[in-house]
Coordinates of C-alpha atoms in Angstrom, one line a residue:
M1 CA 25.5 -126.7 62.5
S2 CA 23.2 -124.7 64.7
T3 CA 22.7 -121.2 63.5
V4 CA 24.1 -118.6 66.0
T5 CA 23.0 -114.9 65.6
P6 CA 24.0 -111.7 67.0
Y7 CA 20.7 -110.3 68.5
K8 CA 18.3 -113.0 70.1
D9 CA 15.4 -111.2 69.9
S10 CA 15.6 -110.1 66.2
A11 CA 13.4 -111.4 63.4
N12 CA 16.2 -110.5 60.8
S13 CA 18.1 -113.0 59.1
K14 CA 21.6 -114.0 60.1
K15 CA 23.1 -111.9 57.1
E16 CA 21.1 -108.8 58.1
Q17 CA 22.1 -109.3 61.9
V18 CA 25.7 -109.8 61.0
A19 CA 25.7 -106.6 58.6
T20 CA 24.2 -104.5 61.4
M21 CA 26.5 -106.0 64.1
F22 CA 29.6 -105.0 62.0
N23 CA 28.3 -101.5 61.3
N24 CA 27.8 -100.9 65.0
I25 CA 31.2 -102.0 66.1
A26 CA 33.2 -100.8 63.0
P27 CA 34.8 -97.6 64.7
K28 CA 36.2 -99.7 67.4
Y29 CA 36.6 -103.0 65.6
D30 CA 40.6 -102.7 64.4
F31 CA 41.2 -101.4 68.0
L32 CA 39.3 -104.2 69.8
N33 CA 40.9 -106.8 67.6
Q34 CA 44.5 -105.8 68.5
L35 CA 43.4 -105.6 72.3
L36 CA 41.3 -109.0 72.5
S37 CA 44.0 -111.2 70.4
L38 CA 47.1 -109.2 72.0
G39 CA 48.3 -108.7 68.5
I40 CA 48.6 -112.4 67.8
H41 CA 46.1 -112.1 64.7
K42 CA 48.8 -110.1 62.8
G43 CA 51.1 -113.3 62.9
W44 CA 48.2 -115.4 61.7
R45 CA 47.5 -113.2 58.8
R46 CA 51.2 -113.3 57.7
K47 CA 51.4 -116.9 57.8
S48 CA 48.0 -117.5 55.9
I49 CA 49.1 -115.2 53.0
H50 CA 52.6 -117.0 53.0
L51 CA 50.7 -120.2 52.0
L52 CA 49.9 -118.6 48.5
Q53 CA 53.3 -117.6 47.7
A54 CA 53.8 -120.6 45.4
Q55 CA 50.4 -119.9 43.7
Q56 CA 51.7 -116.3 42.4
P57 CA 48.3 -115.3 41.9
K58 CA 47.8 -112.2 39.9
K59 CA 44.0 -111.6 41.0
I60 CA 42.9 -112.1 44.3
L61 CA 39.4 -112.0 46.1
D62 CA 39.4 -110.9 49.9
I63 CA 36.0 -112.1 51.1
A64 CA 34.5 -110.6 54.5
T65 CA 37.3 -108.0 53.9
G66 CA 35.9 -105.9 56.8
T67 CA 38.4 -102.9 57.4
G68 CA 40.9 -104.3 54.5
D69 CA 43.6 -105.7 56.7
F70 CA 43.9 -109.0 54.8
A71 CA 43.7 -107.3 51.5
I72 CA 46.6 -105.1 52.5
E73 CA 48.6 -108.2 53.9
A74 CA 48.1 -109.9 50.4
M75 CA 49.8 -107.0 48.6
K76 CA 53.2 -109.1 49.8
L77 CA 52.3 -111.6 46.8
N78 CA 52.7 -108.6 44.3
P79 CA 49.3 -109.3 42.5
D80 CA 47.9 -107.3 39.7
K81 CA 44.6 -106.7 41.5
I82 CA 42.9 -107.3 44.5
V83 CA 39.0 -107.0 45.1
G84 CA 37.7 -107.0 48.7
V85 CA 34.0 -107.9 49.5
D86 CA 31.9 -107.2 52.6
I87 CA 28.3 -106.9 53.6
S88 CA 29.1 -104.1 56.2
E89 CA 29.1 -100.6 54.8
G90 CA 30.6 -99.2 57.9
M91 CA 33.4 -101.7 57.8
L92 CA 34.2 -100.7 54.2
K93 CA 34.2 -97.3 54.7
L94 CA 37.3 -97.7 57.3
G95 CA 38.8 -100.0 54.9
V96 CA 38.6 -97.6 51.9
E97 CA 40.2 -94.7 54.0
K98 CA 42.9 -97.2 55.4
V99 CA 43.7 -98.3 51.4
N100 CA 43.6 -94.5 50.3
K101 CA 46.1 -93.8 53.2
L102 CA 48.6 -96.3 52.1
G103 CA 48.4 -95.3 48.6
L104 CA 47.0 -98.7 47.4
S105 CA 43.8 -97.6 45.7
N106 CA 45.1 -98.6 42.1
K107 CA 45.7 -102.1 43.3
I108 CA 42.9 -102.7 46.1
E109 CA 39.4 -102.1 45.4
L110 CA 36.9 -102.9 48.3
K111 CA 33.2 -103.2 47.6
L112 CA 29.8 -104.2 48.9
G113 CA 28.9 -107.8 48.1
D114 CA 27.3 -111.0 49.8
S115 CA 29.9 -113.7 50.3
E116 CA 27.0 -116.2 49.3
S117 CA 26.3 -114.7 46.1
L118 CA 29.2 -113.2 44.8
P119 CA 28.8 -110.6 42.1
F120 CA 31.6 -112.2 40.0
S121 CA 31.6 -114.6 37.1
D122 CA 32.9 -118.1 37.3
N123 CA 36.8 -118.5 37.3
S124 CA 37.6 -115.0 38.1
F125 CA 40.2 -115.0 40.8
D126 CA 43.6 -117.2 41.2
A127 CA 43.5 -116.7 44.8
I128 CA 40.7 -116.1 47.4
T129 CA 41.1 -115.2 51.2
V130 CA 38.7 -115.3 54.1
G131 CA 39.7 -113.8 57.4
F132 CA 37.4 -114.9 60.3
G133 CA 34.4 -114.7 58.0
V134 CA 33.1 -118.2 57.2
R135 CA 31.8 -118.7 60.7
N136 CA 29.5 -115.5 60.0
F137 CA 28.0 -117.2 56.8
E138 CA 24.3 -117.8 57.0
N139 CA 24.6 -120.8 54.6
L140 CA 28.1 -122.3 55.0
D141 CA 27.9 -124.8 52.2
K142 CA 26.4 -122.2 49.9
G143 CA 29.3 -119.6 50.6
I144 CA 31.9 -122.2 49.9
S145 CA 30.4 -123.5 46.7
D146 CA 30.3 -119.7 45.3
I147 CA 33.9 -119.4 46.6
Y148 CA 34.6 -122.6 44.4
R149 CA 32.8 -121.3 41.5
V150 CA 34.6 -117.8 41.3
L151 CA 38.1 -119.5 41.8
T152 CA 40.0 -120.3 38.4
K153 CA 41.3 -123.9 37.8
N154 CA 44.1 -124.8 40.1
G155 CA 43.5 -121.7 42.1
A156 CA 43.7 -121.7 45.9
L157 CA 41.6 -120.7 48.7
V158 CA 43.0 -119.6 52.5
V159 CA 40.8 -119.5 55.2
L160 CA 41.8 -118.2 58.7
E161 CA 39.1 -119.0 61.4
F162 CA 39.1 -119.2 65.2
S163 CA 38.7 -122.8 66.2
K164 CA 38.3 -124.5 69.6
P165 CA 41.4 -125.6 71.6
R166 CA 41.4 -129.2 72.4
K167 CA 44.1 -129.6 75.1
F168 CA 44.3 -128.8 78.8
P169 CA 44.8 -126.3 79.9
I170 CA 44.5 -124.1 76.9
K171 CA 41.0 -125.3 76.3
Q172 CA 39.9 -124.2 79.9
L173 CA 41.5 -120.8 79.7
Y174 CA 40.4 -120.1 76.4
K175 CA 36.7 -120.9 77.4
F176 CA 37.0 -118.7 80.5
Y177 CA 38.7 -115.8 78.3
S178 CA 36.0 -115.9 75.6
R179 CA 33.1 -116.5 78.0
F180 CA 33.9 -113.6 80.3
I181 CA 36.9 -111.6 79.1
T182 CA 35.9 -110.8 75.5
P183 CA 32.2 -109.7 76.1
A184 CA 33.2 -107.6 79.4
I185 CA 36.0 -105.9 77.0
G186 CA 33.7 -105.7 74.4
K187 CA 31.0 -104.0 76.2
L188 CA 33.4 -101.6 77.9
F189 CA 34.5 -100.3 74.4
S190 CA 31.8 -100.9 72.1
K191 CA 28.3 -99.5 72.1
D192 CA 27.4 -103.2 70.9
S193 CA 27.8 -105.7 73.5
S194 CA 26.0 -108.4 71.8
A195 CA 28.6 -108.6 69.3
Y196 CA 31.0 -109.8 71.5
S197 CA 28.8 -112.3 73.2
Y198 CA 28.2 -113.6 69.5
L199 CA 31.9 -114.1 68.8
P200 CA 32.6 -117.1 71.2
E201 CA 29.1 -118.5 70.7
S202 CA 29.7 -118.4 66.9
V203 CA 33.1 -120.1 67.3
N204 CA 31.6 -122.8 69.3
A205 CA 28.8 -123.5 66.9
F206 CA 31.3 -123.3 64.0
P207 CA 32.3 -126.8 62.4
D208 CA 36.0 -126.6 62.6
G209 CA 38.8 -128.8 62.1
E210 CA 38.2 -132.0 60.0
D211 CA 34.6 -131.0 59.8
F212 CA 35.4 -127.9 57.8
L213 CA 37.6 -129.8 55.7
N214 CA 34.9 -132.1 54.7
V215 CA 32.7 -128.9 53.8
L216 CA 35.3 -127.9 51.6
K217 CA 35.7 -131.3 50.0
K218 CA 31.8 -131.5 49.4
A219 CA 32.2 -128.2 47.5
G220 CA 34.8 -129.8 45.2
F221 CA 38.0 -128.5 46.8
T222 CA 41.0 -130.8 46.9
S223 CA 44.5 -131.0 48.5
T224 CA 42.8 -129.6 51.8
T225 CA 44.6 -129.0 54.8
A226 CA 44.2 -127.5 58.3
K227 CA 47.0 -126.0 60.2
P228 CA 46.2 -125.1 63.9
V229 CA 48.0 -122.2 65.2
T230 CA 48.7 -120.6 68.7
F231 CA 47.5 -123.7 70.6
G232 CA 44.5 -124.3 68.3
I233 CA 43.0 -120.9 69.0
A234 CA 42.8 -120.4 65.4
T235 CA 43.2 -122.6 62.1
I236 CA 44.5 -121.9 58.7
Y237 CA 42.8 -124.0 56.1
F238 CA 44.2 -124.3 52.4
A239 CA 42.6 -125.9 49.5
K240 CA 42.8 -125.9 45.9
K241 CA 40.3 -126.2 43.0

């Protein structure tokens, strides 16, 4: 997997660049997410969380939690505790405000944390979710291995990530939209145009579908499945420890 970074002329690591990028776009992130996906991402999130219902997880970890939408959606599973981690302080600040506004601060805790070196002991969580975060990992294998470590035995992982549509004409339409429309809208509304050029580049470089299932299996996961949604624009991955 080739390493794609947001800022081509920066000497900083991918991790540092991703943190900077999300700090820059945080104020407009939720708005642009809604605009660029036409609201479809909400349905993807619901489907992802629904896959965990049979698990009845009591303690959930949401990695790359951003502004907390996945963590908030996971409240439908009626857990005792949800912890969200992210490397962007700007995104977390907005997430904490959102959680407080909804009166969920007794159940949801959002904190600064590195997804490839999680600040938790082994076997800490019954379920783990990652929404649009794994393609931002600096070292994908390391990140997935650490997720495996902190998951309890028989615990489940759900990953929602963008993927590359394979079929005509969606493939061609998606390529055009991500190459021209996404960066143009990002530039119009955000002070960081690089972020919205990075989005399609990072999707293109990410090993999706069967390739990502192989990454999960390599880390030790079993019962791995990949379910493409909305013509393959995104994929929901499920795996168990």
